Coordinates of C-alpha atoms in Angstrom, one line a residue:
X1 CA 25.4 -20.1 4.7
X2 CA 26.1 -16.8 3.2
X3 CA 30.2 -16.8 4.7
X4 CA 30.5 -20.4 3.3
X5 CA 29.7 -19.0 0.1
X6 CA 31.9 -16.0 0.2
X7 CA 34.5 -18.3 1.1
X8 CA 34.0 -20.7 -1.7
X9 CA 34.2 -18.1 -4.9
X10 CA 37.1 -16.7 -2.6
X11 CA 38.9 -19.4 -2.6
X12 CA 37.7 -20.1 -6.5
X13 CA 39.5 -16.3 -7.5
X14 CA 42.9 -17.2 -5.1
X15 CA 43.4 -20.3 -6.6
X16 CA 42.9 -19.3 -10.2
X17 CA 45.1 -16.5 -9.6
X18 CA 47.8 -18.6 -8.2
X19 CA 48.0 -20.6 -11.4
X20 CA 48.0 -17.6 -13.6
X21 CA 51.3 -16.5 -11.5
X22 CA 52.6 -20.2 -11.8
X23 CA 52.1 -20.3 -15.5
X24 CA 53.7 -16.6 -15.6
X25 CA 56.6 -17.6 -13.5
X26 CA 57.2 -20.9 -16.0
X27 CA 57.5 -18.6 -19.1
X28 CA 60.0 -16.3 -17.2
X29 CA 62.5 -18.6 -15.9
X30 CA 62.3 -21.5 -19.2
X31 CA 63.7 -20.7 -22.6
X32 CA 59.8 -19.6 -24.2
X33 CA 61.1 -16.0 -22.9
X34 CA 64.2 -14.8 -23.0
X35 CA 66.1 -11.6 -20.5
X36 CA 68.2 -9.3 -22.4
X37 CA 68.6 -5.6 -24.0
X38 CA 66.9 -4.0 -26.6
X39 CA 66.7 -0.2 -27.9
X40 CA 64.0 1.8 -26.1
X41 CA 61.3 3.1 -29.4
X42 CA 60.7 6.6 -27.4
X43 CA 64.0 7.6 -26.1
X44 CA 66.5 5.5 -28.0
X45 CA 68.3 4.4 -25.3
X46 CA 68.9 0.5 -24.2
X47 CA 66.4 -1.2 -22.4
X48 CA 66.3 -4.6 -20.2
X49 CA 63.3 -7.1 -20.8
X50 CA 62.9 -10.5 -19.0
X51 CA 61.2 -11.6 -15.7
X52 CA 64.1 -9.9 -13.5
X53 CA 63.6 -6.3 -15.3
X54 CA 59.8 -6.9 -15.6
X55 CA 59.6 -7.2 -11.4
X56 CA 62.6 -4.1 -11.3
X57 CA 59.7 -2.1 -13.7
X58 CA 57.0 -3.2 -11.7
X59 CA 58.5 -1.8 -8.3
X60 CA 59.6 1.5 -10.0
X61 CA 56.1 1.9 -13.1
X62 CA 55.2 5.0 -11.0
X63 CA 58.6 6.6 -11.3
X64 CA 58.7 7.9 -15.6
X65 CA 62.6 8.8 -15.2
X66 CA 63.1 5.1 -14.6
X67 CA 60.1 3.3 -16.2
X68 CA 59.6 5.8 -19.5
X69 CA 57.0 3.1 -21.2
X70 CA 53.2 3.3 -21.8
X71 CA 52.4 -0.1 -19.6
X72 CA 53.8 2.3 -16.8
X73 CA 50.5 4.6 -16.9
X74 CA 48.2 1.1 -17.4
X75 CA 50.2 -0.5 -14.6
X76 CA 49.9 2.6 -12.2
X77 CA 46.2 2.7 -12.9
X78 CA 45.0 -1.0 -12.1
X79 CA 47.0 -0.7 -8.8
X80 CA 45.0 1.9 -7.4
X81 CA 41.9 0.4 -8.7
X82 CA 43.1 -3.0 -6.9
X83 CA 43.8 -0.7 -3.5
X84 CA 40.4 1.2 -4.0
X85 CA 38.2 -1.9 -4.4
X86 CA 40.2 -3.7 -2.0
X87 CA 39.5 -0.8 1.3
X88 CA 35.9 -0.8 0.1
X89 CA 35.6 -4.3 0.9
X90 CA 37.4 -4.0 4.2
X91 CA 35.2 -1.2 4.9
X92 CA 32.4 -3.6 4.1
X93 CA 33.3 -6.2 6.0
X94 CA 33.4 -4.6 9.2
X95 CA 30.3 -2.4 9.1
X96 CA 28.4 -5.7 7.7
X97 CA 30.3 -7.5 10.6
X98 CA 31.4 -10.4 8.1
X99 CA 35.1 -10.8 9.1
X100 CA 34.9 -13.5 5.5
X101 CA 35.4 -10.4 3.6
X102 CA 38.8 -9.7 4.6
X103 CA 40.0 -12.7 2.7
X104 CA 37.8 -11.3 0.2
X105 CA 39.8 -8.1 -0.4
X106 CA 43.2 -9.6 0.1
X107 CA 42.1 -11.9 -3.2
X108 CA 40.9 -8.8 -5.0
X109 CA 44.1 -6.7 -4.5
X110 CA 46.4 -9.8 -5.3
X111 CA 44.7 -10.6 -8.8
X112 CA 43.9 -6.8 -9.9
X113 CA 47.3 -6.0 -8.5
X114 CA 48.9 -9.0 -10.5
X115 CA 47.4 -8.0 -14.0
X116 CA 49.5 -5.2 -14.3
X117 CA 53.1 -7.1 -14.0
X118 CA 51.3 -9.7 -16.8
X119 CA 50.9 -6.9 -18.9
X120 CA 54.5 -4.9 -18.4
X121 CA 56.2 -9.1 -19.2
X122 CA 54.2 -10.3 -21.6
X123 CA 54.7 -6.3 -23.9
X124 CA 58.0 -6.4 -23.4
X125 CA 58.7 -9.9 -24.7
X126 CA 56.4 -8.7 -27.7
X127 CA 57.8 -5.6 -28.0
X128 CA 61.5 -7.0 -28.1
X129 CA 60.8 -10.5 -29.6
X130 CA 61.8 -12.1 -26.3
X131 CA 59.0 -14.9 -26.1
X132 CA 58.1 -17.7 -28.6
X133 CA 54.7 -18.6 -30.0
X134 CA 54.2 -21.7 -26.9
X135 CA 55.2 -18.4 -24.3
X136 CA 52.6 -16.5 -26.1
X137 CA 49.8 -18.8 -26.0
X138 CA 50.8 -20.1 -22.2
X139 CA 50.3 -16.0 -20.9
X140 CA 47.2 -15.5 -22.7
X141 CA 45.7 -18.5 -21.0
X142 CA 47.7 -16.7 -17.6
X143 CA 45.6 -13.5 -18.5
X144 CA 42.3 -15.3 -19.2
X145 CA 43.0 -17.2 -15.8
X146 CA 43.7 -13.8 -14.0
X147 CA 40.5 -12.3 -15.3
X148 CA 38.2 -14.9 -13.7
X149 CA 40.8 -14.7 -10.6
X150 CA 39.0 -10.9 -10.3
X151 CA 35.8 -11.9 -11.4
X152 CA 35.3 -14.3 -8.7
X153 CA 37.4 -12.6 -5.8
X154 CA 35.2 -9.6 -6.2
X155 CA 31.9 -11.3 -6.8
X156 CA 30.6 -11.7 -2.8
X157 CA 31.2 -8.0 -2.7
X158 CA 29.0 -7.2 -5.8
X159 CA 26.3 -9.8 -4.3
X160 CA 26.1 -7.8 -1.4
X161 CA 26.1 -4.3 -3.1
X162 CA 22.9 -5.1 -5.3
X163 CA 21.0 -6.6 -2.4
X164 CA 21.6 -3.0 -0.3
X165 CA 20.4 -1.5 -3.9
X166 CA 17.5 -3.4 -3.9
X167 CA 16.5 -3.0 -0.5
X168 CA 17.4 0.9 -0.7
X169 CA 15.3 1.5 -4.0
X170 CA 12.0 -0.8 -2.4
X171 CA 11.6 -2.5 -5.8
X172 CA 8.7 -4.7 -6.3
X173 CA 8.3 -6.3 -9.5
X174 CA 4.3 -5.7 -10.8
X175 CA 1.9 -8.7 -11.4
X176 CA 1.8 -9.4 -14.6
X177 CA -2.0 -9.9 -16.0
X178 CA -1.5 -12.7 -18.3
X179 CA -1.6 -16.0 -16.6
X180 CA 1.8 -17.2 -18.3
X181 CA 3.5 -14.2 -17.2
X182 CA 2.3 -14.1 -13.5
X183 CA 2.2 -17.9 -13.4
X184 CA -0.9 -18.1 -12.5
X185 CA -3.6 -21.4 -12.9
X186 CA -6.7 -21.6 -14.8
X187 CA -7.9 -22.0 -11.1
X188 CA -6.4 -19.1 -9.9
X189 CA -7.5 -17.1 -12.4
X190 CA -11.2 -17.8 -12.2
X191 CA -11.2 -17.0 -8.4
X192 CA -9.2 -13.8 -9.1
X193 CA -12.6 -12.7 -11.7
X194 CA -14.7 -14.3 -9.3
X195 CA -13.6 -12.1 -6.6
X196 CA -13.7 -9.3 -8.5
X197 CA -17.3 -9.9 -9.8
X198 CA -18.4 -10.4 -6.8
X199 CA -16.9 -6.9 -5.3
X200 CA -18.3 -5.0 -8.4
X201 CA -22.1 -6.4 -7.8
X202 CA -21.9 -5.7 -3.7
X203 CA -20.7 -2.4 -5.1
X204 CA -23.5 -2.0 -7.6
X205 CA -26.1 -3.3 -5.1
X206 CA -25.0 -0.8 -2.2
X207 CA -25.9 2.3 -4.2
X208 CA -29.3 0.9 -5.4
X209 CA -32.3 2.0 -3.2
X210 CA -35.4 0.7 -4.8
X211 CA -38.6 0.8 -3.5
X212 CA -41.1 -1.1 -2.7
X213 CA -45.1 -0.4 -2.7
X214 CA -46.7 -0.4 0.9
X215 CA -50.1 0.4 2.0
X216 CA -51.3 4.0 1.4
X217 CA -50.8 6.3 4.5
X218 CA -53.8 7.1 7.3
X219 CA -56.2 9.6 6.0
X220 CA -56.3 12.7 8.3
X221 CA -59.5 14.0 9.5
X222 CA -60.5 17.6 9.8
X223 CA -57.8 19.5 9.2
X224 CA -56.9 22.3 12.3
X225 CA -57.2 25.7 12.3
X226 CA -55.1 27.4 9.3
X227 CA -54.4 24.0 8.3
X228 CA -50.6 23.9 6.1
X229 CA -49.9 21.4 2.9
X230 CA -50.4 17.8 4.0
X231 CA -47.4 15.5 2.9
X232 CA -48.3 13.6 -0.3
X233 CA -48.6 10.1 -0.4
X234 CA -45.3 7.9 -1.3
X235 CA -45.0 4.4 -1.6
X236 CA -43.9 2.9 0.9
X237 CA -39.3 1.8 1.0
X238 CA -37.6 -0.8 1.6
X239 CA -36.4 -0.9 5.5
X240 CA -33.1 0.4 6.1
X241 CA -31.2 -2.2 7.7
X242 CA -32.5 -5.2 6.3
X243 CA -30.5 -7.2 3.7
X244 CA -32.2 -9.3 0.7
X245 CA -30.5 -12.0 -1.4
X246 CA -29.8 -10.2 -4.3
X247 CA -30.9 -13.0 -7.8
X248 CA -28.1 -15.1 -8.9
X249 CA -26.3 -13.8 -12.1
X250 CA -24.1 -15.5 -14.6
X251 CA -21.0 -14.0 -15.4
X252 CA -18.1 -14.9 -17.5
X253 CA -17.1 -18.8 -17.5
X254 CA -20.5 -19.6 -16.4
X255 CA -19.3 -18.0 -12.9
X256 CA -22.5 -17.8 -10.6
X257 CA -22.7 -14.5 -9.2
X258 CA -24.6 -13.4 -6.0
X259 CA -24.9 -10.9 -3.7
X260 CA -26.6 -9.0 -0.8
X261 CA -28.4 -5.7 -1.4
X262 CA -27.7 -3.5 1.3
X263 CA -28.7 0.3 2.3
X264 CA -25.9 2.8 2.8
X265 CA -25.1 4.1 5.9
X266 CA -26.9 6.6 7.9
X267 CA -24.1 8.9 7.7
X268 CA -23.9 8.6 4.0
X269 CA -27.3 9.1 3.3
X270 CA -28.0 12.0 5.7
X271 CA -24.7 13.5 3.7
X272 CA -26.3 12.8 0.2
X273 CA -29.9 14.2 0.9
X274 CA -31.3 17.5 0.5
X275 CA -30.6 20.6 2.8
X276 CA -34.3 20.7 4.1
X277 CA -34.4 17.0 5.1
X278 CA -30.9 17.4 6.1
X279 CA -31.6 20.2 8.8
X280 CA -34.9 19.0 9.8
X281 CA -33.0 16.2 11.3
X282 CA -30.5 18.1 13.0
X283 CA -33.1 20.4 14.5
X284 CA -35.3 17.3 15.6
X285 CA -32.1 15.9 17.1
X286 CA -31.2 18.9 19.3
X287 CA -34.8 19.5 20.2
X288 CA -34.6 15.6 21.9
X289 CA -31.2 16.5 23.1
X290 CA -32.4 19.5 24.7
X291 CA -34.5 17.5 27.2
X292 CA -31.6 15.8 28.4
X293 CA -31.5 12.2 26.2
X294 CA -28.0 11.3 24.7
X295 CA -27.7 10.2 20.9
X296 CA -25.4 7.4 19.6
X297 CA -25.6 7.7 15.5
X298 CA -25.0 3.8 13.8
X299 CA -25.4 2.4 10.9
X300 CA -28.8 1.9 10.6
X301 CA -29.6 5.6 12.5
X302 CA -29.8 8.0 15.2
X303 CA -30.9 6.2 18.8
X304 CA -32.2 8.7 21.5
X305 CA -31.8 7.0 25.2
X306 CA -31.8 7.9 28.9
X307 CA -30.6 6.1 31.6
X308 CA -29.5 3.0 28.9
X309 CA -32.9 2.7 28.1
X310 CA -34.1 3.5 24.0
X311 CA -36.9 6.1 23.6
X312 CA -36.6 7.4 19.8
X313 CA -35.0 6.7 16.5
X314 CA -34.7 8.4 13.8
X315 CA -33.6 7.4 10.1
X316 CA -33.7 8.2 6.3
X317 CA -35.5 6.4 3.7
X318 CA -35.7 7.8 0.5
X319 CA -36.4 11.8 0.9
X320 CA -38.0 11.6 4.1
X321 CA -37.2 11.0 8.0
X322 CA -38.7 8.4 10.3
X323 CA -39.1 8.9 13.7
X324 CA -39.8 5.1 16.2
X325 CA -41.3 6.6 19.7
X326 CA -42.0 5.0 22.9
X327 CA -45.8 5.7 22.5
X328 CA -49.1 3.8 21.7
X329 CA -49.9 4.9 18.3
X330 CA -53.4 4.0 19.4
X331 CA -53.4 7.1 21.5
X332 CA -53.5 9.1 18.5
X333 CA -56.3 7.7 16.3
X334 CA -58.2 10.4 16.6
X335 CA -55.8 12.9 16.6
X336 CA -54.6 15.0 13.4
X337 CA -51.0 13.3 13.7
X338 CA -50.9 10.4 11.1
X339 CA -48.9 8.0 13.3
X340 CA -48.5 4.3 12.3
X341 CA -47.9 0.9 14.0
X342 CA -44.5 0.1 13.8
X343 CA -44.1 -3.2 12.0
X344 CA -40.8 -4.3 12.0
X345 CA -39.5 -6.7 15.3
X346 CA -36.6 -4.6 16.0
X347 CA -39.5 -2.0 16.7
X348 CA -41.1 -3.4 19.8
X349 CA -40.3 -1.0 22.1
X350 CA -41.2 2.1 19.6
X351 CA -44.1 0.9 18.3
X352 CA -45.3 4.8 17.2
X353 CA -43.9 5.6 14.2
X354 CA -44.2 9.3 12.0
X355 CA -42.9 10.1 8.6
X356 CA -41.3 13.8 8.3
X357 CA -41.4 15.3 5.0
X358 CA -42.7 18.7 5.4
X359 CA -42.7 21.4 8.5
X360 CA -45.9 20.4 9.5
X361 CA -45.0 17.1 9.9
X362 CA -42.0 18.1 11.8
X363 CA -43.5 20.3 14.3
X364 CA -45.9 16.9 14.8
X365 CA -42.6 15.3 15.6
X366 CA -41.9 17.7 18.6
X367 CA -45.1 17.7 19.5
X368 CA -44.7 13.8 19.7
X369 CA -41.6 14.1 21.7
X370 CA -43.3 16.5 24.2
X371 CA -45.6 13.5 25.1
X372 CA -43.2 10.9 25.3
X373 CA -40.6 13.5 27.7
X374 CA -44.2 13.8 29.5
X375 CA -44.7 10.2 30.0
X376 CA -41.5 9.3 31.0
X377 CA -41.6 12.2 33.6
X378 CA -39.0 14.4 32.0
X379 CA -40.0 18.2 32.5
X380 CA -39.4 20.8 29.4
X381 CA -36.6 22.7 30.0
X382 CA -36.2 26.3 30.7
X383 CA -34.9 28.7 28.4
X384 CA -35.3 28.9 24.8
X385 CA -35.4 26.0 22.1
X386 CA -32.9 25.4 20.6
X387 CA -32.6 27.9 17.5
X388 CA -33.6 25.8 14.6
X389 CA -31.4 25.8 10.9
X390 CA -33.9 25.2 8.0
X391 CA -34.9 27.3 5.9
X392 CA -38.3 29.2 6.1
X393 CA -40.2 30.6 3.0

C-alpha cells in the first residue's frame, strides 16, 4: 500500500515536470522567443540569449569566466540542493529497504535540477527582450508546473521523515476534558465521573475505622500480688476483615454511588500505630517464633502454625492487639487473664481470645502461649528469650 502510493505522487511530480520541459522547449524553438546577441550590463561585452545559449550557460553556470551573470550563483545553488535531496533519498531507500524510492529521487533531482535552466531562459529573454507577452505567460505556467513537479516528487520522502519524527519524539496527543474536544458521549462521560466517584468513595471508606459498641470486657477478680494498671475498658471495633455495604449516595446527575468499607491492611496499620503497640507485637511475635512456630503475615494478620496446622493469630484493631489461641477460654474463668470466647466463624479453631494494651496484658499473652506450646507438646527452649524492644518506664 505504502510503495503504491509513493509511486503514484511519483509519477504525479515526473509527469508534471515533463510538461513544464515541453512547454519550455515550445517557447525556445517557436517565434514567442527569439536567439540572438545582446550587450552584457556588467562587463559590456556581447552576449548570446536563446534556447541554444541558455543549455551552453547551463552546462558552463559554475564556470564565472564563461557564465559572468547572477542566475549563475541561483543556478549553481538549486543543483546541489537537487543532488543533496536526491542522495538522501537514495540513502533512504535502501536503509528503509523500499527500492520505490529510487524513482523517487531520480524525479526530485530532474525537477529541482530543471528549475535552474527555466530561470537562466526565461532572464535572459527578459533581460534582452527576446520573448513576447504569450512566451511570458506560457513559462510562468512552466514554472508553476515545475514547482508542483518538486512538491510532489519529494512528498513520500517528507511523509516518511515526520513518521520517524514522530515515532523518535514518543508524542502522544493529551485527552482533552471537554466532551467536544475529546469526542466523547454524554454516555461516556457519565461512566468516566462514575468511575471516578466510585474510586474516591472506596478511597474515602478504606481510611475510615469507626467503631462499633460491644459488650463491656470480663471483670477481673482479685487482683495478684503487686498487682499493675488494669487496661481500661474500650468499646468494642469493628472486625478486621469483614466488609459492610457502605449506604448508597447520590452524586452528580443523580449517579447512585456505593461502596464497600474495608479495613486497611495489617501491614499498614501495624506501620501507622504507635511505637508501644508497635513493639509489643514484634516482641510477642518472636517469643512464638522462638518455640519453633513459623509466621505468614496477610492481610487480615499475623498466623502462627506448626506442621500446617494454625495455633495463634494476632491483629490490630484500633490501638490495641488481639491475640486468637488454640485454647478453651473456659479454662481460664477463674483465672486473672481476661480471656473471651471468640465469636467470629473464621475463629473456630482459636476460640481463646486476649486484647493487649498494656505490659500486663502482654506478659498474659506469653503466659497464654506457654500453655498452648504445653498442650501441643512443644517444650520451652533453652537459652535466653528473646531480648524484647519496648520501652520500659
Amino acid at each position: 500500500m505504502e510503495n503504491k502510493r509513493i509511486l503514484r505522487t511519483t509519477c504525479i511530480g515526473f509527469v508534471l515536470w515533463l510538461i513544464a520541459a515541453v512547454i519550455t522547449g515550445i517557447v525556445g524553438v517557436s517565434d514567442l522567443a527569439n536567439g540572438g546577441v545582446g550587450v552584457n550590463r556588467m562587463t559590456g561585452e556581447l552576449f548570446t540569449y536563446g534556447l541554444r545559449a541558455s543549455i551552453q550557460y547551463y552546462c558552463l553556470m559554475w564556470r564565472p569566466s564563461q557564465f559572468n551573470h547572477p542566475t549563475a550563483y541561483i543556478g549553481v545553488v538549486l543543483v546541489f540542493v537537487a543532488l543533496t535531496i536526491g542522495i538522501a533519498t537514495i540513502v533512504l531507500a535502501f536503509t528503509k529497504k523500499k527500492p520505490m524510492l529510487l524513482f523517487t529521487a531520480l524525479a526530485e533531482i530532474v525537477a529541482i535540477g530543471f528549475l535552474p535552466f527555466i530561470i537562466i531562459f526565461t532572464v535572459l529573454q527578459v533581460e534582452y527582450n527576446g520573448i513576447r507577452a504569450l512566451g511570458m505567460l506560457l513559462m510562468g505556467g512552466a514554472t508553476g508546473l515545475n514547482l508542483f513537479a518538486i512538491y510532489f516528487a519529494t512528498l513520500p520522502v517528507a511523509r516518511i521523515l515526520m513518521g520517524l519524527l514522530d515515532k523518535a519524539a514518543g508524542a502522544e496527543k493529551k485527552e482533552e476534558c471537554c466532551c467536544g474536544e475529546a469526542g466523547l458521549g454524554e454516555k461516556e462521560v457519565r461512566e468516566l465521573v462514575k468511575e471516578g466517584v466510585d474510586a474516591h468513595v472506596e478511597e474515602y471508606h478504606a481510611e475510615q475505622e469507626e467503631p462499633a459498641p460491644a459488650p463491656a470486657p470480663a471483670k477481673e477478680p482479685e487482683p495478684e500480688p503487686e498487682p499493675e494498671p488494669e487496661e481500661e475498658p474500650e468499646e468494642e471495633e469493628e472486625d478486621e476483615e469483614e466488609e459492610e455495604e457502605a449506604p448508597a449516595e447520590v452524586g452528580p446527575d443523580g449517579l447512585v454511588i456505593k461502596g464497600k468499607r474495608k479495613r486497611k491492611p495489617f501491614e499498614t496499620r501495624l506501620r501507622n500505630s504507635e511505637y508501644d503497640l508497635r513493639h509489643k507485637y514484634y516482641d510477642l511475635r518472636d517469643y512464638i517464633k522462638w518455640y519453633g512456630l513459623r509466621n505468614r503475615v496477610s492481610i487480615p494478620g499475623d498466623t502462627f502454625s506448626y506442621k500446617r496446622q494454625r495455633y495463634a493469630f494476632v491483629t490490630i484493631v484500633g490501638k490495641h492487639l488481639r491475640i486468637y489461641l488454640q485454647l478453651d477460654p473456659k479454662n481460664y474463668a477463674d483465672s486473672t487473664i481476661p480471656v473471651e470466647q471468640a465469636e467470629a466463624k473464621k475463629y473456630e479453631d482459636l476460640p481463646c481470645l486476649l486484647r493487649i494494651k498494656s505490659d500486663l496484658a502482654y506478659r498474659r499473652a506469653k503466659k497464654l502461649v506457654d500453655d498452648l506450646m504445653e498442650k501441643i507438646g512443644m517444650p520451652r527452649p533453652e537459652g535466653d528469650e528473646p531480648k524484647e524492644t519496648q520501652k520500659k518506664d
